[in-house]
mmCIF file of C-alpha atoms and ligand atoms in Angstrom:
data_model
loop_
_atom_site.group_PDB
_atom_site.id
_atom_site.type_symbol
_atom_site.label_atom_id
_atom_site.label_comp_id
_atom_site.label_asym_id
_atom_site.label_seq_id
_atom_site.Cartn_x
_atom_site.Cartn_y
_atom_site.Cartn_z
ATOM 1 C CA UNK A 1 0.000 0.000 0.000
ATOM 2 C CA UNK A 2 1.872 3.149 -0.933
ATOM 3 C CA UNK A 3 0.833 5.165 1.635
ATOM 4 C CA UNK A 4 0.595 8.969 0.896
ATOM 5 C CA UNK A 5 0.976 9.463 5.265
ATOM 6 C CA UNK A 6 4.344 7.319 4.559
ATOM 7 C CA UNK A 7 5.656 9.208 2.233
ATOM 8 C CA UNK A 8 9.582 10.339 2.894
ATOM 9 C CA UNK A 9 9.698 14.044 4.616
ATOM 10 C CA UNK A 10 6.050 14.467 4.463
ATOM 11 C CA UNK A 11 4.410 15.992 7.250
ATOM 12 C CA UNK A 12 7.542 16.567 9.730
ATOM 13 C CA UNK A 13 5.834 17.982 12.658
ATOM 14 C CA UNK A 14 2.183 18.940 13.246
ATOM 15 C CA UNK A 15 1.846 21.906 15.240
ATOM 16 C CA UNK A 16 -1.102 23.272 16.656
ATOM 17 C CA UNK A 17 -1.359 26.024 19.123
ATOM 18 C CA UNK A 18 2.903 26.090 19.835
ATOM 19 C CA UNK A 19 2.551 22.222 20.301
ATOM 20 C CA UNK A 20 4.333 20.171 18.019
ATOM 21 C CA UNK A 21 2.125 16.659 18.029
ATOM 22 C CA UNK A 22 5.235 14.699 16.670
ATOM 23 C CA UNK A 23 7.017 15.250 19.136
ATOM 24 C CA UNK A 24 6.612 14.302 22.809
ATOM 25 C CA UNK A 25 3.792 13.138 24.680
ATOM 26 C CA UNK A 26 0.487 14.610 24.962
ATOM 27 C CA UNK A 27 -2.396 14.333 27.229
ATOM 28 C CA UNK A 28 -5.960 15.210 25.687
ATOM 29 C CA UNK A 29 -8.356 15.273 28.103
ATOM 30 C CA UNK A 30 -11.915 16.823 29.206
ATOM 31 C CA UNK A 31 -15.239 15.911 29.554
ATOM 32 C CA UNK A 32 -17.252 13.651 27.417
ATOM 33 C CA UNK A 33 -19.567 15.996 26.618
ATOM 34 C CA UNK A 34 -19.733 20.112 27.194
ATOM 35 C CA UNK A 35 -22.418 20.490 29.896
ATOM 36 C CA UNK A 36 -21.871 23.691 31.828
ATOM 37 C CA UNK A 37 -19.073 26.236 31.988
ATOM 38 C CA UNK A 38 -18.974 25.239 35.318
ATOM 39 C CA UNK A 39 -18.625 21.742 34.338
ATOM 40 C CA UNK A 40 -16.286 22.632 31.708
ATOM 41 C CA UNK A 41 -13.639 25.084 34.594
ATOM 42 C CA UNK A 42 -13.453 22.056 37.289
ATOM 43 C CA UNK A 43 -12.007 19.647 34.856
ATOM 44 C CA UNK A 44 -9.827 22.753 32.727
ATOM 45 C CA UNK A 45 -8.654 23.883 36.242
ATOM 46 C CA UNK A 46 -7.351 20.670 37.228
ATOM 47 C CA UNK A 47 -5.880 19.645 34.122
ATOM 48 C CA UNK A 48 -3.978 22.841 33.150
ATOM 49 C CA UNK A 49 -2.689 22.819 36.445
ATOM 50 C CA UNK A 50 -0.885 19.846 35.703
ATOM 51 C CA UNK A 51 0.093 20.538 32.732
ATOM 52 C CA UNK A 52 -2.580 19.429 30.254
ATOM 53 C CA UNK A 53 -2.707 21.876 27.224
ATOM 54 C CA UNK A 54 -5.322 20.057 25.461
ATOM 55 C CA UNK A 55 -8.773 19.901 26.490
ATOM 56 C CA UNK A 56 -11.532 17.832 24.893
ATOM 57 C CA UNK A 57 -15.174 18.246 24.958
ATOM 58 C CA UNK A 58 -18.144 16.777 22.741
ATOM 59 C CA UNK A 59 -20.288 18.969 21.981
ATOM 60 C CA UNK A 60 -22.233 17.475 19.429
ATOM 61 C CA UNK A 61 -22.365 13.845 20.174
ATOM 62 C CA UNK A 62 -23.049 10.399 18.317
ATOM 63 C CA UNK A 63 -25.690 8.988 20.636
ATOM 64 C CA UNK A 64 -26.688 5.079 20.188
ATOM 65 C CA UNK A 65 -29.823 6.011 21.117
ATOM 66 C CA UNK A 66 -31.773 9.124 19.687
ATOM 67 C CA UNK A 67 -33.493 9.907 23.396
ATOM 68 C CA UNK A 68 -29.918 10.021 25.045
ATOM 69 C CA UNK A 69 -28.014 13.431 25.936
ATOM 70 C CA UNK A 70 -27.058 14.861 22.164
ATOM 71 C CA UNK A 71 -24.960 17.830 22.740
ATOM 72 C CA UNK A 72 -24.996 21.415 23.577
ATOM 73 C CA UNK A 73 -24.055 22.299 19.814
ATOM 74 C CA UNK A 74 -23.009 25.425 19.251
ATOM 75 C CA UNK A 75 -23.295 26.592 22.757
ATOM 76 C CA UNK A 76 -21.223 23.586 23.600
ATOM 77 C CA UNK A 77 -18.330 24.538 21.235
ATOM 78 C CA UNK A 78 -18.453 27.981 22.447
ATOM 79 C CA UNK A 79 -17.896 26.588 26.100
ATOM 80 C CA UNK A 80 -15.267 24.763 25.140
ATOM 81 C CA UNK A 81 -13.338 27.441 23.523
ATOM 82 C CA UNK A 82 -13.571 29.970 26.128
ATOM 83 C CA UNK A 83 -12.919 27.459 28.675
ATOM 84 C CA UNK A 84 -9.551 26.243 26.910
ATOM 85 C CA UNK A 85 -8.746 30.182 26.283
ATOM 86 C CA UNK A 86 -8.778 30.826 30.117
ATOM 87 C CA UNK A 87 -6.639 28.225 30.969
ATOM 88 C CA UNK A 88 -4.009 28.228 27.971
ATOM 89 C CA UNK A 89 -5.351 24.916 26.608
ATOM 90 C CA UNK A 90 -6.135 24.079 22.925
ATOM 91 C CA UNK A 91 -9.315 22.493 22.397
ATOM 92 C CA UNK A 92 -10.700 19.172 20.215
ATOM 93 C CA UNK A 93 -14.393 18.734 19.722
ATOM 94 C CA UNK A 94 -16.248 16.353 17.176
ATOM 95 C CA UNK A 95 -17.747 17.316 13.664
ATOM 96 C CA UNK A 96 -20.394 14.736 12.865
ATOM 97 C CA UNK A 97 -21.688 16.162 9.438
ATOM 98 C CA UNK A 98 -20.651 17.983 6.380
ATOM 99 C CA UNK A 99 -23.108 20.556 7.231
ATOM 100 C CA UNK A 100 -21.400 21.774 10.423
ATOM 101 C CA UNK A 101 -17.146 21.588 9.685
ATOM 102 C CA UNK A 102 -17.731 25.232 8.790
ATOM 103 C CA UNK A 103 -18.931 26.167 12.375
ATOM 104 C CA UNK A 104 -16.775 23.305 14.790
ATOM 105 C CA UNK A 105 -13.778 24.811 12.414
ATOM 106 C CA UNK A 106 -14.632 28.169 13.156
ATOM 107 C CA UNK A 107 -15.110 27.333 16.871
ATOM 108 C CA UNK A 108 -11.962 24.856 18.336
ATOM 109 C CA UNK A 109 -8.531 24.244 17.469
ATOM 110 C CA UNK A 110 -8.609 20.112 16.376
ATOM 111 C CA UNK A 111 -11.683 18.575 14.855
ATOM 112 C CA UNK A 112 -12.431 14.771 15.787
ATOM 113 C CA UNK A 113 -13.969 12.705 13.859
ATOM 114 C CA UNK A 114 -15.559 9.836 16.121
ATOM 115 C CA UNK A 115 -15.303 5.995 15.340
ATOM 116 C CA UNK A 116 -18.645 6.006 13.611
ATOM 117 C CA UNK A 117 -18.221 8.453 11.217
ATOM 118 C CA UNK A 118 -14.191 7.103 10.011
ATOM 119 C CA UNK A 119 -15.325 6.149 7.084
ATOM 120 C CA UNK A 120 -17.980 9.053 6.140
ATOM 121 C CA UNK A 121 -15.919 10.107 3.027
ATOM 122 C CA UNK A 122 -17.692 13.050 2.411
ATOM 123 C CA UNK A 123 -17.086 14.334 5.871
ATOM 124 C CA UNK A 124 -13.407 13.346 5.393
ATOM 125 C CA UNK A 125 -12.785 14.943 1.943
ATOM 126 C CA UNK A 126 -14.184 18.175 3.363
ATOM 127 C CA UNK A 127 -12.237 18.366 5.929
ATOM 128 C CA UNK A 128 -9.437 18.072 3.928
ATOM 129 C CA UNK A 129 -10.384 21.258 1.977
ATOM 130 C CA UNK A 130 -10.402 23.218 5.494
ATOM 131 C CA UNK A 131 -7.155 23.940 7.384
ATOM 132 C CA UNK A 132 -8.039 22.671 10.969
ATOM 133 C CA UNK A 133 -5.717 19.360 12.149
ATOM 134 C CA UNK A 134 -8.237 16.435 12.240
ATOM 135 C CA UNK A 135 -8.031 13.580 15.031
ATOM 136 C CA UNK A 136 -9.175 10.109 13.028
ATOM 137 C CA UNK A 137 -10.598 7.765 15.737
ATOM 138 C CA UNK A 138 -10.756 4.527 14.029
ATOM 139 C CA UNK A 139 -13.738 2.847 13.302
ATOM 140 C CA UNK A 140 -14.849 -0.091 15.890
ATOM 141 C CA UNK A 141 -14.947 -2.430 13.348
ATOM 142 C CA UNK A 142 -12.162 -1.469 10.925
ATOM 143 C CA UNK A 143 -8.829 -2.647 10.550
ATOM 144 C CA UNK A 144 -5.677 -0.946 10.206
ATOM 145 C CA UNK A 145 -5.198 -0.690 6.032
ATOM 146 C CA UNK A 146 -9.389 0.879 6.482
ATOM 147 C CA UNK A 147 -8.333 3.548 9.003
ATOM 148 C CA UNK A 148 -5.321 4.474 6.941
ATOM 149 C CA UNK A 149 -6.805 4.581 3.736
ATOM 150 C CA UNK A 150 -9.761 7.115 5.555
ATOM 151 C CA UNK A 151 -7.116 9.072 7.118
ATOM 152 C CA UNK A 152 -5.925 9.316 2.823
ATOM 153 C CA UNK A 153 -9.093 11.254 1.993
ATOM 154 C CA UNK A 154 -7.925 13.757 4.841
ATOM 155 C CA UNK A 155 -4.825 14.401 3.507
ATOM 156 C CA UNK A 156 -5.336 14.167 0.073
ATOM 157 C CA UNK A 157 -5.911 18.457 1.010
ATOM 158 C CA UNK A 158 -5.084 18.033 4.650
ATOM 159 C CA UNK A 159 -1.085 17.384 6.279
ATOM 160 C CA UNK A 160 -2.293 17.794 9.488
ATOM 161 C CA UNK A 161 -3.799 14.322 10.861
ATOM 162 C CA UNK A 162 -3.991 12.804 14.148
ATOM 163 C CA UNK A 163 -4.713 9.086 14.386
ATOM 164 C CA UNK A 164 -6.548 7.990 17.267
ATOM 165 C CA UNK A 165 -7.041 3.889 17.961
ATOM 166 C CA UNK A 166 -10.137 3.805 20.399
ATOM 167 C CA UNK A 167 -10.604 -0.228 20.733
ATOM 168 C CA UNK A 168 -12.658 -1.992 18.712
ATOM 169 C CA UNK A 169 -15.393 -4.628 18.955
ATOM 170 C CA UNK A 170 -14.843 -7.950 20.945
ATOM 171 C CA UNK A 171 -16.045 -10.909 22.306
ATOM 172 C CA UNK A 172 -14.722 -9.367 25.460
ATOM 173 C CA UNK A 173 -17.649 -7.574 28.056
ATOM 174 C CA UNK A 174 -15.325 -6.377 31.039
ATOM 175 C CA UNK A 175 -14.779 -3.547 29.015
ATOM 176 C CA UNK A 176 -16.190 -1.463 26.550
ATOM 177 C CA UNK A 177 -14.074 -2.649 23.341
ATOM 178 C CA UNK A 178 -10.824 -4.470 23.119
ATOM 179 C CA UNK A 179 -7.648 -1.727 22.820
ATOM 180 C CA UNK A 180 -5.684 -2.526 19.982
ATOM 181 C CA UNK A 181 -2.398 -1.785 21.181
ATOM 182 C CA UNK A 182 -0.367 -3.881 18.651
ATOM 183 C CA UNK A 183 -2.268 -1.802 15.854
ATOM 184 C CA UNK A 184 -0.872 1.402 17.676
ATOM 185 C CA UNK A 185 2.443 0.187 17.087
ATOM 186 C CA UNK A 186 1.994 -0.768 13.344
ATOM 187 C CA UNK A 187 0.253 2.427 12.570
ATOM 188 C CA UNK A 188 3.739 4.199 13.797
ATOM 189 C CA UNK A 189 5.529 2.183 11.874
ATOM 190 C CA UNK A 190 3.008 2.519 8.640
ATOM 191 C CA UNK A 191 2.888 6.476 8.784
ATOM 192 C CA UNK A 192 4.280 9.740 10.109
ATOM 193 C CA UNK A 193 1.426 10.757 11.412
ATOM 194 C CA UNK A 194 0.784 11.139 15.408
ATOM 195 C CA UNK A 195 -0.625 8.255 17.059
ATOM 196 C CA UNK A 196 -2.961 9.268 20.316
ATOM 197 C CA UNK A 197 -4.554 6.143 22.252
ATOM 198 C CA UNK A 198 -7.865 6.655 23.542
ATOM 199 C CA UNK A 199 -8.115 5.322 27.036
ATOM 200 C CA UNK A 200 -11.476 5.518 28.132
ATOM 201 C CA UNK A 201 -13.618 4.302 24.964
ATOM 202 C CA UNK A 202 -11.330 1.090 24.761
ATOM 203 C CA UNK A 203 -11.664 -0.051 28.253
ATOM 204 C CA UNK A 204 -15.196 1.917 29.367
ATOM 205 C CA UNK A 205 -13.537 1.598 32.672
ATOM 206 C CA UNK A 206 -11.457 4.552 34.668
ATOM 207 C CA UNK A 207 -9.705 2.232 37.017
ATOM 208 C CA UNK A 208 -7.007 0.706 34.595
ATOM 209 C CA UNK A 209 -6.404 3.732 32.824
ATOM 210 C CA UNK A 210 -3.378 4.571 34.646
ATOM 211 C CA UNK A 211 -1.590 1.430 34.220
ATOM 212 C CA UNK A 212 -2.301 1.717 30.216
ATOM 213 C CA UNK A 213 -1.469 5.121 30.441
ATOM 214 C CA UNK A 214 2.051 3.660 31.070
ATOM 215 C CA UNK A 215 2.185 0.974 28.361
ATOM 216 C CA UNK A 216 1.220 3.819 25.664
ATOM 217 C CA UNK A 217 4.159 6.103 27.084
ATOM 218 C CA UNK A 218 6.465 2.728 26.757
ATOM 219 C CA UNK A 219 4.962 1.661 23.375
ATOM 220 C CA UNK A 220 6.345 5.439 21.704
ATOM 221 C CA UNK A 221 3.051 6.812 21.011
ATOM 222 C CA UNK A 222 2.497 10.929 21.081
ATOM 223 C CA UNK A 223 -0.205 11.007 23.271
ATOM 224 C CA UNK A 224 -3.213 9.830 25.238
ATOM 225 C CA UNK A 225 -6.978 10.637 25.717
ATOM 226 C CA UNK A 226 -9.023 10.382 28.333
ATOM 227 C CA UNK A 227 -12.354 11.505 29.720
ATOM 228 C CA UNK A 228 -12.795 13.420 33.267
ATOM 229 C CA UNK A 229 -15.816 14.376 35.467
ATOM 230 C CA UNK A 230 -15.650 16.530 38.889
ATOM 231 C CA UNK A 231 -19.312 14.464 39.377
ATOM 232 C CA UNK A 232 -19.270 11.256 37.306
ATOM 233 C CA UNK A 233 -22.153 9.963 38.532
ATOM 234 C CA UNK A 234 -24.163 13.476 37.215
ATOM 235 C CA UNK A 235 -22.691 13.161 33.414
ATOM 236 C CA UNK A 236 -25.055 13.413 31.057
ATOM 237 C CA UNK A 237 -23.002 10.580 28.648
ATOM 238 C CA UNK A 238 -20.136 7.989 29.643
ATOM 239 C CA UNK A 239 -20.585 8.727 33.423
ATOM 240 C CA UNK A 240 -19.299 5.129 33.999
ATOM 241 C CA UNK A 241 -15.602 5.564 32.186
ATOM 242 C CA UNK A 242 -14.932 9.378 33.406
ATOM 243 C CA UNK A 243 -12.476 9.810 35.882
ATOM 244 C CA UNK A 244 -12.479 11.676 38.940
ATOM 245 C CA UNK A 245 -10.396 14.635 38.470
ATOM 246 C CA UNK A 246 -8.152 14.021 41.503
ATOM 247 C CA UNK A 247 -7.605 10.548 40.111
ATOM 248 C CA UNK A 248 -6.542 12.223 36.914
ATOM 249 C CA UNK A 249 -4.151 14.697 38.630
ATOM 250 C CA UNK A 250 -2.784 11.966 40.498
ATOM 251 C CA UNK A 251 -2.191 9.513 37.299
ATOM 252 C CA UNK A 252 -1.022 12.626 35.380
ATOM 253 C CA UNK A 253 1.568 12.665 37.950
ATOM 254 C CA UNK A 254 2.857 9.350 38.001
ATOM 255 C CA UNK A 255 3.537 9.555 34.869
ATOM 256 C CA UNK A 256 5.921 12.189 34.442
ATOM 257 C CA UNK A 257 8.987 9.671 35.530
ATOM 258 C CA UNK A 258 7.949 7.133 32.962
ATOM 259 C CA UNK A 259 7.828 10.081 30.152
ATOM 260 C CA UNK A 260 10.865 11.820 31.323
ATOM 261 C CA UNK A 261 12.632 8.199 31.109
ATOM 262 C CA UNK A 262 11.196 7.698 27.595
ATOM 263 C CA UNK A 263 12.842 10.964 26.640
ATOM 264 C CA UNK A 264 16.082 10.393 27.990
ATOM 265 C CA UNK A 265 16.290 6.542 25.807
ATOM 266 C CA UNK A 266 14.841 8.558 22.797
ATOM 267 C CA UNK A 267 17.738 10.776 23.093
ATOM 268 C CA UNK A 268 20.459 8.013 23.094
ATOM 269 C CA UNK A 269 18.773 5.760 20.619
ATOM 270 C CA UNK A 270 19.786 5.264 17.298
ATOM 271 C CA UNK A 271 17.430 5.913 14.560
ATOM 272 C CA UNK A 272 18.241 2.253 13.448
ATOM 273 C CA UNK A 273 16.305 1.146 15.918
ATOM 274 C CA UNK A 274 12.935 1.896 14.438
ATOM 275 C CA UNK A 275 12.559 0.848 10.941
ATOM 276 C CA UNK A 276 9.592 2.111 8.789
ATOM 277 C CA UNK A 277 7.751 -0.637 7.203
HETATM 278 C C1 PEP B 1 -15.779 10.653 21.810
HETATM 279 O O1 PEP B 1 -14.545 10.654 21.869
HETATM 280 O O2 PEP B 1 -16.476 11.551 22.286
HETATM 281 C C2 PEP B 1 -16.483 9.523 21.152
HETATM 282 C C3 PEP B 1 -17.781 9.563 20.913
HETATM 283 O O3 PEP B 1 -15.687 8.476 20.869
HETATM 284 P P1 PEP B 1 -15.814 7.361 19.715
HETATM 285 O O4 PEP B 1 -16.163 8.083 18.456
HETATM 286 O O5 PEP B 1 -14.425 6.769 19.696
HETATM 287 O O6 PEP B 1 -16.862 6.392 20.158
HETATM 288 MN MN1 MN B 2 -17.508 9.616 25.552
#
C-alpha cells in the first residue's frame, strides 16, 4: 500500500497552538460531553494545572440512542473554547456532518472525527479542503489498512492528521471494546502521522487507565486521551468511564517519571532502531 501518510519528509511535525504533536507526549483530556461552563472550569482547572494543554469536549455527540443526551451544539463549542482560552489549553471537539465543519472549524482548534463516522468520506474529503488538524478515531470495526486509507481522503488536502485507535469490537464484556495496542504500534511504523490512544472508549472503565497510560508512554506513542468528570455519577453521557479529576491529577503525575525516562532513551537511541515498514 503506498501510503501517501508514509511518504519520505512528508508531514515533519504537526503543530497546533505552539505544540508540536510529533514530538513528545500529549495528554488530551476533558469531559465527554460540554455540559456547563462550570462543568467545563473544574475539569480545565485541574488539568492545566498539571500541565494538560489540550482539552476535549463533545459537543455534538453520536448517541446510540436518539433519546440520550445529544450535545450542547453550538453553545457547547463555544464553552469549550472559552474554557480552553482561560486556561491556555487548545481544544478538540467532534464534527459529525458535512453541514457543520464550517462552524466546529470556526469554533476549536482540532476537529475529531468519532469511530462512527471514520469512514464518512464526504465528511473526510471536506475536511481536507479546510485547514483545521483532524483527530481520526478509528472505526470499531475497521482494521488498520481501512483507518489508513480514511485518514488518505484527509490528507489528500489536509497534512495535518492525528490518528486515534479507540478499541474496537470484541467478544470481550469487562470492558467497553478491546484496545488494539499492537495496531498502535503498526500504525507508527506505517505512517508519520501522530498516534494518540484513547483510554477511556477502549476499556469503558477509569480504574485501569493509569496502568495503560504507562504501556502507551512505553509503546512510543504521542499522546493519550481520556475523559474526566468533577461528578461522574451526574454526566449526562459515559458517566461510567470518566475519571475523577483528583484521580486524573494523580495519574497525570505518576507519569511524568515514565515520560521523562522515555525521553532520555529517545535521546540516546539510534534511529536504526525503528525501521519504517
Ligand atoms: C468521543 O470521543 O467523544 C467519542 C464519541 O468516541 P468514539 O467516536 O471513539 O466512540
Ligand atoms: Mn464519551
Amino acid at each position: 500500500m503506498a501510503l501517501y501518510s508514509a511518504r519520505k519528509g512528508f508531514n515533519v511535525g504537526l503543530t497546533v497552538g505552539g505544540i508540536n504533536l510529533n514530538r513528545g507526549f500529549h495528554i488530551v483530556a476533558g469531559p465527554c460531553s460540554v455540559e456547563s461552563a462550570e462543568q467545563m472550569d473544574a475539569a480545565a482547572a485541574v488539568l492545566a494545572d498539571h500541565g494538560v494543554r489540550i482539552l476535549r469536549g463533545g459537543a455534538f455527540k453520536p448517541r446510540t440512542s436518539p433519546y440520550s443526551f445529544q450535545g450542547l451544539a453550538e453553545r457547547g463549542l463555544e464553552l469549550l473554547a472559552r474554557t480552553a482560552h482561560r486556561h491556555g489549553m487548545i481544544s478538540v471537539s467532534e464534527v459529525m456532518d458535512t453541514e457543520s465543519v464550517e462552524l466546529v472549524s470556526s469554533s476549536v482548534d482540532i476537529l475529531q472525527v468519532g469511530a462512527r463516522n471514520m469512514q464518512n468520506f464526504s465528511l473526510l474529503r471536506r475536511l481536507g479542503k479546510q485547514p483545521k488538524p483532524v483527530l481520526l478515531k478509528r472505526g470499531m470495526s475497521s482494521t488498520i489498512e481501512e483507518f489508513l486509507l480514511a485518514a488518505e481522503y484527509v490528507l489528500q488536502g489536509n497534512d495535518k492528521v492525528i490518528l486515534c485507535e479507540r478499541g474496537v469490537r470484541s467478544f470481550e464484556t469487562l470492558t467497553r471494546n478491546m484496545l488494539d495496542l499492537a495496531g498502535v504500534a503498526l500504525l507508527r511504523r506505517m505512517s508519520h502521522l501522530p498516534v494518540v490512544v484513547d483510554l477511556s472508549h477502549s476499556t469503558g472503565r477509569p480504574d485501569i487507565i493509569p496502568e495503560l497510560a504507562r504501556a502507551c508512554v512505553a509503546l512510543g506513542a504521542e499522546g493519550i486521551m481520556f475523559e474526566v468528570h468533577h461528578d461522574p455519577q451526574s454526566a449526562l453521557s459515559d458517566g461510567d468511564q470518566a475519571m475523577l479529576l483528583d484521580a486524573a491529577a494523580a495519574m497525570i503525575d505518576d507519569l511524568a517519571p515514565w515520560i521523562e525516562l522515555r525521553e532520555r532513551l529517545e535521546r540516546s537511541a539510534s534511529p536504526a532502531a525503528h525501521p519504517a515498514v
